[in-house]
């Protein structure tokens, strides 16, 4: 008989064994240790043992699901209105057993007990309370279409797709971004300033991105000597270790109310790519919604190629 219960302090070795038994996936670090799990997941200030649900059968962990919550409007604390099934992992493919469905049912019960109104599957860009750096990429993009069994489990549980995320990679050593007349002119009008490990802007940012090395780039309009746009990248560790590459991820793109034209945006991302290449970064990852026409025009033209696609899936409770 299968028993589903909340996390206990004796469970890390079981979770490690299950994680390390998974088949190779581009977006999942292949091996972890109990110490690693404690540092990157269990040590989060908002970790709640009731939100990590484990399914045991005859003493063997057959699957687990882990629920977290998103931030409030100003990022100063958690908001229980929005929940996230941050991880759903089973020993056998989700489609081959009822364990995944049972775990998702228990997750929903837990979320309702906290007053949640909606729940996301695996996360979404800017909604990753757990497992950033261990799963997904520069963001948690949603449910990868490559994980067909996980996707089916959420779909059967009533989650609906509300957006599609494109995951794009640019090998910086191979990317020859031309310096044409337009870019020469833009260099006369804009400066770019880089700040290493900028201060965290919110409590949420400190808890999710705070442990990682980051660089903030500001696009400065020389005519007004003021920032017009901002981009932040982070060192995608430890996931990048599994790829044997130095990888930076575009984690934040803040544009001014008067959003820059396509050529200015292309110039900004191109200059950021050059800067990272000079710092021996081999690969740059970006994620964006398929509905973002500006990103869809800019990134492919800078040498970014699609490596994955994910569905942002949500269920109303």
mmCIF file of C-alpha atoms in Angstrom:
data_model
loop_
_atom_site.group_PDB
_atom_site.id
_atom_site.type_symbol
_atom_site.label_atom_id
_atom_site.label_comp_id
_atom_site.label_asym_id
_atom_site.label_seq_id
_atom_site.Cartn_x
_atom_site.Cartn_y
_atom_site.Cartn_z
ATOM 1 C CA UNK A 1 0.000 0.000 0.000
ATOM 2 C CA UNK A 2 1.230 3.505 -0.835
ATOM 3 C CA UNK A 3 1.482 6.034 1.987
ATOM 4 C CA UNK A 4 1.581 9.758 1.248
ATOM 5 C CA UNK A 5 2.837 11.941 4.073
ATOM 6 C CA UNK A 6 4.620 15.256 4.699
ATOM 7 C CA UNK A 7 8.404 15.587 4.827
ATOM 8 C CA UNK A 8 10.363 14.269 7.816
ATOM 9 C CA UNK A 9 13.985 15.046 8.738
ATOM 10 C CA UNK A 10 14.922 11.452 7.854
ATOM 11 C CA UNK A 11 13.734 11.855 4.229
ATOM 12 C CA UNK A 12 16.664 13.557 2.407
ATOM 13 C CA UNK A 13 18.466 10.272 1.565
ATOM 14 C CA UNK A 14 15.252 8.942 -0.008
ATOM 15 C CA UNK A 15 14.759 12.116 -2.063
ATOM 16 C CA UNK A 16 18.394 12.019 -3.195
ATOM 17 C CA UNK A 17 18.043 8.402 -4.293
ATOM 18 C CA UNK A 18 14.887 9.181 -6.278
ATOM 19 C CA UNK A 19 16.385 12.305 -7.873
ATOM 20 C CA UNK A 20 19.577 10.539 -8.896
ATOM 21 C CA UNK A 21 17.563 7.690 -10.472
ATOM 22 C CA UNK A 22 15.943 10.012 -13.040
ATOM 23 C CA UNK A 23 16.778 9.657 -16.711
ATOM 24 C CA UNK A 24 19.051 12.300 -18.222
ATOM 25 C CA UNK A 25 17.281 15.594 -18.951
ATOM 26 C CA UNK A 26 18.732 18.837 -20.263
ATOM 27 C CA UNK A 27 16.859 20.930 -17.728
ATOM 28 C CA UNK A 28 17.527 18.852 -14.592
ATOM 29 C CA UNK A 29 20.789 18.519 -12.704
ATOM 30 C CA UNK A 30 21.602 14.804 -12.769
ATOM 31 C CA UNK A 31 22.862 14.234 -9.229
ATOM 32 C CA UNK A 32 22.401 15.836 -5.824
ATOM 33 C CA UNK A 33 23.444 15.052 -2.253
ATOM 34 C CA UNK A 34 21.587 15.411 1.020
ATOM 35 C CA UNK A 35 23.779 18.386 1.928
ATOM 36 C CA UNK A 36 23.062 20.016 -1.428
ATOM 37 C CA UNK A 37 19.313 19.468 -0.952
ATOM 38 C CA UNK A 38 19.464 21.043 2.502
ATOM 39 C CA UNK A 39 21.347 24.084 1.225
ATOM 40 C CA UNK A 40 19.270 24.784 -1.873
ATOM 41 C CA UNK A 41 15.767 23.642 -0.920
ATOM 42 C CA UNK A 42 15.202 22.732 2.706
ATOM 43 C CA UNK A 43 17.114 25.787 3.915
ATOM 44 C CA UNK A 44 14.796 28.306 2.245
ATOM 45 C CA UNK A 45 13.266 30.580 4.913
ATOM 46 C CA UNK A 46 9.741 29.707 3.793
ATOM 47 C CA UNK A 47 10.206 25.929 3.527
ATOM 48 C CA UNK A 48 7.186 24.187 5.058
ATOM 49 C CA UNK A 49 7.405 20.455 5.660
ATOM 50 C CA UNK A 50 3.642 20.158 5.117
ATOM 51 C CA UNK A 51 4.116 21.356 1.539
ATOM 52 C CA UNK A 52 6.563 18.585 0.585
ATOM 53 C CA UNK A 53 4.553 15.401 0.109
ATOM 54 C CA UNK A 54 6.222 12.018 -0.293
ATOM 55 C CA UNK A 55 4.719 8.752 -1.548
ATOM 56 C CA UNK A 56 6.262 5.578 -0.064
ATOM 57 C CA UNK A 57 5.527 2.004 -1.086
ATOM 58 C CA UNK A 58 7.045 -0.768 1.039
ATOM 59 C CA UNK A 59 9.630 1.645 2.394
ATOM 60 C CA UNK A 60 10.733 2.946 -1.033
ATOM 61 C CA UNK A 61 10.087 6.512 -2.100
ATOM 62 C CA UNK A 62 8.117 6.250 -5.347
ATOM 63 C CA UNK A 63 7.459 9.941 -5.854
ATOM 64 C CA UNK A 64 7.246 13.367 -4.282
ATOM 65 C CA UNK A 65 5.609 16.714 -4.946
ATOM 66 C CA UNK A 66 6.658 20.016 -3.445
ATOM 67 C CA UNK A 67 4.430 23.077 -3.164
ATOM 68 C CA UNK A 68 5.629 26.638 -2.677
ATOM 69 C CA UNK A 69 4.029 30.061 -2.950
ATOM 70 C CA UNK A 70 4.645 33.241 -4.893
ATOM 71 C CA UNK A 71 5.343 36.743 -3.594
ATOM 72 C CA UNK A 72 2.927 39.542 -2.774
ATOM 73 C CA UNK A 73 2.725 42.629 -5.001
ATOM 74 C CA UNK A 74 5.822 44.380 -3.614
ATOM 75 C CA UNK A 75 7.885 41.224 -3.039
ATOM 76 C CA UNK A 76 8.088 41.784 0.711
ATOM 77 C CA UNK A 77 6.593 38.440 1.764
ATOM 78 C CA UNK A 78 4.777 35.360 0.489
ATOM 79 C CA UNK A 79 1.269 35.549 -0.895
ATOM 80 C CA UNK A 80 -0.678 32.354 -0.336
ATOM 81 C CA UNK A 81 -3.108 33.344 -3.094
ATOM 82 C CA UNK A 82 -0.755 31.886 -5.718
ATOM 83 C CA UNK A 83 0.692 28.404 -5.185
ATOM 84 C CA UNK A 84 3.223 26.489 -7.267
ATOM 85 C CA UNK A 85 3.814 22.754 -7.550
ATOM 86 C CA UNK A 86 7.557 23.410 -7.748
ATOM 87 C CA UNK A 87 8.468 19.774 -8.337
ATOM 88 C CA UNK A 88 6.652 16.590 -9.305
ATOM 89 C CA UNK A 89 8.950 13.585 -9.564
ATOM 90 C CA UNK A 90 8.184 9.863 -9.651
ATOM 91 C CA UNK A 91 10.384 6.784 -9.908
ATOM 92 C CA UNK A 92 8.461 5.517 -12.928
ATOM 93 C CA UNK A 93 6.974 7.781 -15.619
ATOM 94 C CA UNK A 94 3.962 9.653 -14.279
ATOM 95 C CA UNK A 95 1.760 8.053 -16.917
ATOM 96 C CA UNK A 96 2.509 4.539 -15.666
ATOM 97 C CA UNK A 97 1.082 4.890 -12.154
ATOM 98 C CA UNK A 98 -1.527 6.738 -10.124
ATOM 99 C CA UNK A 99 1.069 8.140 -7.733
ATOM 100 C CA UNK A 100 1.414 11.440 -9.610
ATOM 101 C CA UNK A 101 -2.351 11.978 -9.572
ATOM 102 C CA UNK A 102 -2.560 11.145 -5.876
ATOM 103 C CA UNK A 103 0.278 13.539 -5.082
ATOM 104 C CA UNK A 104 -1.356 16.355 -7.046
ATOM 105 C CA UNK A 105 -4.639 15.775 -5.206
ATOM 106 C CA UNK A 106 -2.841 16.103 -1.886
ATOM 107 C CA UNK A 107 -1.052 19.238 -3.115
ATOM 108 C CA UNK A 108 -4.402 20.840 -3.881
ATOM 109 C CA UNK A 109 -5.715 19.941 -0.421
ATOM 110 C CA UNK A 110 -2.667 21.588 1.134
ATOM 111 C CA UNK A 111 -3.080 24.723 -1.020
ATOM 112 C CA UNK A 112 -6.755 25.063 -0.145
ATOM 113 C CA UNK A 113 -5.866 24.807 3.545
ATOM 114 C CA UNK A 114 -3.581 27.836 3.044
ATOM 115 C CA UNK A 115 -6.259 29.803 1.201
ATOM 116 C CA UNK A 116 -4.732 29.585 -2.278
ATOM 117 C CA UNK A 117 -6.885 30.684 -5.206
ATOM 118 C CA UNK A 118 -4.747 29.352 -8.058
ATOM 119 C CA UNK A 119 -1.934 26.872 -8.508
ATOM 120 C CA UNK A 120 0.762 26.690 -11.204
ATOM 121 C CA UNK A 121 2.421 23.572 -12.568
ATOM 122 C CA UNK A 122 6.189 23.458 -11.947
ATOM 123 C CA UNK A 123 6.403 27.260 -11.921
ATOM 124 C CA UNK A 124 6.491 30.091 -14.412
ATOM 125 C CA UNK A 125 8.923 32.876 -15.296
ATOM 126 C CA UNK A 126 9.369 35.003 -12.139
ATOM 127 C CA UNK A 127 7.507 32.386 -10.090
ATOM 128 C CA UNK A 128 10.087 29.954 -8.740
ATOM 129 C CA UNK A 129 10.114 29.615 -4.932
ATOM 130 C CA UNK A 130 12.193 26.420 -5.152
ATOM 131 C CA UNK A 131 14.610 24.601 -7.495
ATOM 132 C CA UNK A 132 15.927 27.566 -9.473
ATOM 133 C CA UNK A 133 19.434 26.522 -10.527
ATOM 134 C CA UNK A 134 18.479 22.853 -10.212
ATOM 135 C CA UNK A 135 15.737 22.651 -12.804
ATOM 136 C CA UNK A 136 14.438 24.629 -15.762
ATOM 137 C CA UNK A 137 16.999 27.252 -16.728
ATOM 138 C CA UNK A 138 17.357 30.988 -16.211
ATOM 139 C CA UNK A 139 13.703 30.858 -15.087
ATOM 140 C CA UNK A 140 11.401 27.972 -14.379
ATOM 141 C CA UNK A 141 9.621 28.162 -17.759
ATOM 142 C CA UNK A 142 6.623 25.987 -16.879
ATOM 143 C CA UNK A 143 6.214 22.337 -17.890
ATOM 144 C CA UNK A 144 8.658 21.391 -20.610
ATOM 145 C CA UNK A 145 7.005 19.759 -23.606
ATOM 146 C CA UNK A 146 9.882 17.270 -23.554
ATOM 147 C CA UNK A 147 8.520 15.943 -20.231
ATOM 148 C CA UNK A 148 5.435 14.443 -21.829
ATOM 149 C CA UNK A 149 4.498 12.263 -18.850
ATOM 150 C CA UNK A 150 4.670 15.185 -16.402
ATOM 151 C CA UNK A 151 2.759 17.383 -18.824
ATOM 152 C CA UNK A 152 0.048 14.727 -19.159
ATOM 153 C CA UNK A 153 -0.200 14.336 -15.363
ATOM 154 C CA UNK A 154 -0.943 18.031 -14.896
ATOM 155 C CA UNK A 155 -3.312 18.097 -17.868
ATOM 156 C CA UNK A 156 -5.279 15.146 -16.498
ATOM 157 C CA UNK A 157 -5.451 16.931 -13.134
ATOM 158 C CA UNK A 158 -7.238 19.861 -14.762
ATOM 159 C CA UNK A 159 -4.401 22.324 -15.341
ATOM 160 C CA UNK A 160 -4.856 24.538 -18.396
ATOM 161 C CA UNK A 161 -2.166 26.075 -20.592
ATOM 162 C CA UNK A 162 -2.248 29.877 -20.373
ATOM 163 C CA UNK A 163 1.036 30.720 -22.096
ATOM 164 C CA UNK A 164 4.003 29.183 -23.913
ATOM 165 C CA UNK A 165 7.606 29.918 -22.989
ATOM 166 C CA UNK A 166 10.415 29.664 -25.523
ATOM 167 C CA UNK A 167 13.841 28.710 -24.159
ATOM 168 C CA UNK A 168 16.636 30.155 -26.303
ATOM 169 C CA UNK A 169 20.414 29.593 -26.238
ATOM 170 C CA UNK A 170 23.175 31.655 -27.805
ATOM 171 C CA UNK A 171 26.739 30.221 -27.928
ATOM 172 C CA UNK A 172 28.664 33.447 -27.405
ATOM 173 C CA UNK A 173 31.917 32.218 -28.928
ATOM 174 C CA UNK A 174 30.089 31.410 -32.187
ATOM 175 C CA UNK A 175 27.889 34.490 -32.247
ATOM 176 C CA UNK A 176 29.308 37.144 -34.556
ATOM 177 C CA UNK A 177 27.114 40.178 -33.921
ATOM 178 C CA UNK A 178 27.942 42.640 -36.696
ATOM 179 C CA UNK A 179 28.930 46.203 -35.911
ATOM 180 C CA UNK A 180 26.975 48.000 -38.595
ATOM 181 C CA UNK A 181 26.257 51.687 -39.113
ATOM 182 C CA UNK A 182 23.119 51.571 -36.928
ATOM 183 C CA UNK A 183 25.046 50.181 -33.970
ATOM 184 C CA UNK A 184 27.807 52.765 -34.426
ATOM 185 C CA UNK A 185 25.172 55.497 -34.232
ATOM 186 C CA UNK A 186 23.547 53.934 -31.171
ATOM 187 C CA UNK A 187 26.900 53.787 -29.415
ATOM 188 C CA UNK A 188 27.053 57.560 -29.755
ATOM 189 C CA UNK A 189 23.674 57.943 -28.056
ATOM 190 C CA UNK A 190 23.869 55.318 -25.306
ATOM 191 C CA UNK A 191 26.278 54.147 -22.643
ATOM 192 C CA UNK A 192 26.030 50.807 -20.897
ATOM 193 C CA UNK A 193 27.002 50.471 -17.243
ATOM 194 C CA UNK A 194 27.571 47.136 -15.534
ATOM 195 C CA UNK A 195 27.304 46.496 -11.790
ATOM 196 C CA UNK A 196 28.428 43.169 -10.334
ATOM 197 C CA UNK A 197 26.193 41.657 -7.642
ATOM 198 C CA UNK A 198 23.740 44.557 -7.362
ATOM 199 C CA UNK A 199 21.710 44.978 -4.183
ATOM 200 C CA UNK A 200 18.570 42.881 -3.908
ATOM 201 C CA UNK A 201 15.532 44.983 -4.676
ATOM 202 C CA UNK A 202 13.031 42.910 -2.678
ATOM 203 C CA UNK A 203 12.894 40.188 -0.064
ATOM 204 C CA UNK A 204 11.631 37.809 -2.758
ATOM 205 C CA UNK A 205 14.633 38.519 -4.973
ATOM 206 C CA UNK A 206 16.966 37.967 -2.034
ATOM 207 C CA UNK A 207 15.475 34.558 -1.258
ATOM 208 C CA UNK A 208 15.302 33.286 -4.841
ATOM 209 C CA UNK A 209 18.266 34.918 -6.649
ATOM 210 C CA UNK A 210 20.307 36.155 -3.703
ATOM 211 C CA UNK A 211 22.609 33.107 -3.527
ATOM 212 C CA UNK A 212 23.711 33.486 -7.163
ATOM 213 C CA UNK A 213 26.294 35.769 -8.778
ATOM 214 C CA UNK A 214 24.584 38.452 -10.874
ATOM 215 C CA UNK A 215 25.386 41.405 -13.103
ATOM 216 C CA UNK A 216 23.074 44.343 -13.770
ATOM 217 C CA UNK A 217 23.362 46.266 -17.043
ATOM 218 C CA UNK A 218 21.868 49.741 -17.425
ATOM 219 C CA UNK A 219 21.282 51.383 -20.788
ATOM 220 C CA UNK A 220 22.039 55.087 -20.278
ATOM 221 C CA UNK A 221 20.613 57.715 -22.600
ATOM 222 C CA UNK A 222 23.461 60.218 -22.972
ATOM 223 C CA UNK A 223 21.107 63.053 -23.869
ATOM 224 C CA UNK A 224 19.436 62.877 -20.471
ATOM 225 C CA UNK A 225 22.119 60.968 -18.582
ATOM 226 C CA UNK A 226 19.500 58.595 -17.215
ATOM 227 C CA UNK A 227 18.842 54.846 -17.400
ATOM 228 C CA UNK A 228 16.240 53.892 -19.967
ATOM 229 C CA UNK A 229 16.375 50.104 -19.641
ATOM 230 C CA UNK A 230 17.870 47.461 -17.374
ATOM 231 C CA UNK A 231 18.900 43.843 -17.842
ATOM 232 C CA UNK A 232 20.074 41.431 -15.160
ATOM 233 C CA UNK A 233 21.871 38.148 -15.749
ATOM 234 C CA UNK A 234 22.892 35.466 -13.291
ATOM 235 C CA UNK A 235 25.433 32.672 -13.201
ATOM 236 C CA UNK A 236 23.305 29.595 -13.855
ATOM 237 C CA UNK A 237 24.904 27.341 -11.294
ATOM 238 C CA UNK A 238 24.724 24.543 -10.434
ATOM 239 C CA UNK A 239 22.666 23.579 -13.511
ATOM 240 C CA UNK A 240 25.380 24.842 -15.874
ATOM 241 C CA UNK A 241 27.862 22.398 -14.326
ATOM 242 C CA UNK A 242 25.862 19.564 -15.833
ATOM 243 C CA UNK A 243 26.391 21.129 -19.263
ATOM 244 C CA UNK A 244 30.148 21.602 -18.692
ATOM 245 C CA UNK A 245 29.790 25.227 -19.733
ATOM 246 C CA UNK A 246 29.916 28.677 -18.202
ATOM 247 C CA UNK A 247 26.362 29.911 -18.652
ATOM 248 C CA UNK A 248 24.633 33.203 -17.912
ATOM 249 C CA UNK A 249 20.864 33.561 -17.862
ATOM 250 C CA UNK A 250 18.850 36.659 -18.667
ATOM 251 C CA UNK A 251 16.675 36.798 -15.592
ATOM 252 C CA UNK A 252 15.178 40.267 -15.810
ATOM 253 C CA UNK A 253 14.538 42.755 -18.610
ATOM 254 C CA UNK A 254 13.067 46.030 -17.363
ATOM 255 C CA UNK A 255 12.268 48.503 -20.092
ATOM 256 C CA UNK A 256 11.204 52.089 -19.538
ATOM 257 C CA UNK A 257 7.643 53.244 -20.164
ATOM 258 C CA UNK A 258 8.890 54.605 -23.463
ATOM 259 C CA UNK A 259 10.150 51.223 -24.546
ATOM 260 C CA UNK A 260 13.167 51.284 -26.866
ATOM 261 C CA UNK A 261 12.768 50.591 -30.523
ATOM 262 C CA UNK A 262 13.710 47.181 -31.898
ATOM 263 C CA UNK A 263 17.145 48.368 -33.041
ATOM 264 C CA UNK A 264 17.932 49.845 -29.619
ATOM 265 C CA UNK A 265 16.794 46.680 -27.846
ATOM 266 C CA UNK A 266 18.871 44.572 -30.242
ATOM 267 C CA UNK A 267 21.876 46.837 -29.648
ATOM 268 C CA UNK A 268 21.475 46.538 -25.849
ATOM 269 C CA UNK A 269 21.257 42.718 -25.810
ATOM 270 C CA UNK A 270 24.109 42.507 -28.325
ATOM 271 C CA UNK A 271 26.375 44.649 -26.126
ATOM 272 C CA UNK A 272 25.469 42.578 -23.070
ATOM 273 C CA UNK A 273 26.416 39.442 -25.031
ATOM 274 C CA UNK A 274 29.780 40.954 -25.976
ATOM 275 C CA UNK A 275 30.483 41.906 -22.371
ATOM 276 C CA UNK A 276 29.714 38.371 -21.151
ATOM 277 C CA UNK A 277 31.835 36.820 -23.901
ATOM 278 C CA UNK A 278 34.795 38.925 -22.766
ATOM 279 C CA UNK A 279 34.265 37.517 -19.269
ATOM 280 C CA UNK A 280 34.592 33.948 -20.646
ATOM 281 C CA UNK A 281 30.875 33.148 -20.549
ATOM 282 C CA UNK A 282 30.277 30.469 -23.186
ATOM 283 C CA UNK A 283 26.475 30.477 -23.380
ATOM 284 C CA UNK A 284 23.654 32.936 -22.772
ATOM 285 C CA UNK A 285 20.109 31.739 -22.130
ATOM 286 C CA UNK A 286 16.931 33.770 -22.559
ATOM 287 C CA UNK A 287 13.295 32.828 -22.025
ATOM 288 C CA UNK A 288 10.251 34.708 -23.232
ATOM 289 C CA UNK A 289 6.593 34.242 -24.067
ATOM 290 C CA UNK A 290 5.753 33.321 -27.633
ATOM 291 C CA UNK A 291 3.415 36.334 -27.534
ATOM 292 C CA UNK A 292 6.349 38.727 -27.046
ATOM 293 C CA UNK A 293 6.766 39.965 -30.592
ATOM 294 C CA UNK A 294 9.701 42.246 -29.731
ATOM 295 C CA UNK A 295 11.716 39.387 -28.203
ATOM 296 C CA UNK A 296 10.739 37.111 -31.071
ATOM 297 C CA UNK A 297 12.246 39.573 -33.521
ATOM 298 C CA UNK A 298 15.382 40.448 -31.559
ATOM 299 C CA UNK A 299 16.773 37.227 -30.084
ATOM 300 C CA UNK A 300 16.845 34.948 -33.162
ATOM 301 C CA UNK A 301 18.622 37.718 -35.069
ATOM 302 C CA UNK A 302 21.375 37.768 -32.439
ATOM 303 C CA UNK A 303 22.211 34.071 -32.798
ATOM 304 C CA UNK A 304 19.764 32.620 -30.243
ATOM 305 C CA UNK A 305 18.312 29.221 -31.143
ATOM 306 C CA UNK A 306 15.348 27.506 -29.524
ATOM 307 C CA UNK A 307 16.324 24.514 -27.357
ATOM 308 C CA UNK A 308 13.063 23.920 -25.512
ATOM 309 C CA UNK A 309 9.460 25.017 -25.223
ATOM 310 C CA UNK A 310 7.340 24.900 -22.099
ATOM 311 C CA UNK A 311 3.690 25.421 -21.248
ATOM 312 C CA UNK A 312 2.713 27.697 -18.383
ATOM 313 C CA UNK A 313 -0.104 25.686 -16.803
ATOM 314 C CA UNK A 314 -2.494 26.867 -14.109
ATOM 315 C CA UNK A 315 -5.535 25.609 -12.234
ATOM 316 C CA UNK A 316 -8.115 27.604 -10.318
ATOM 317 C CA UNK A 317 -8.875 26.190 -6.887
#
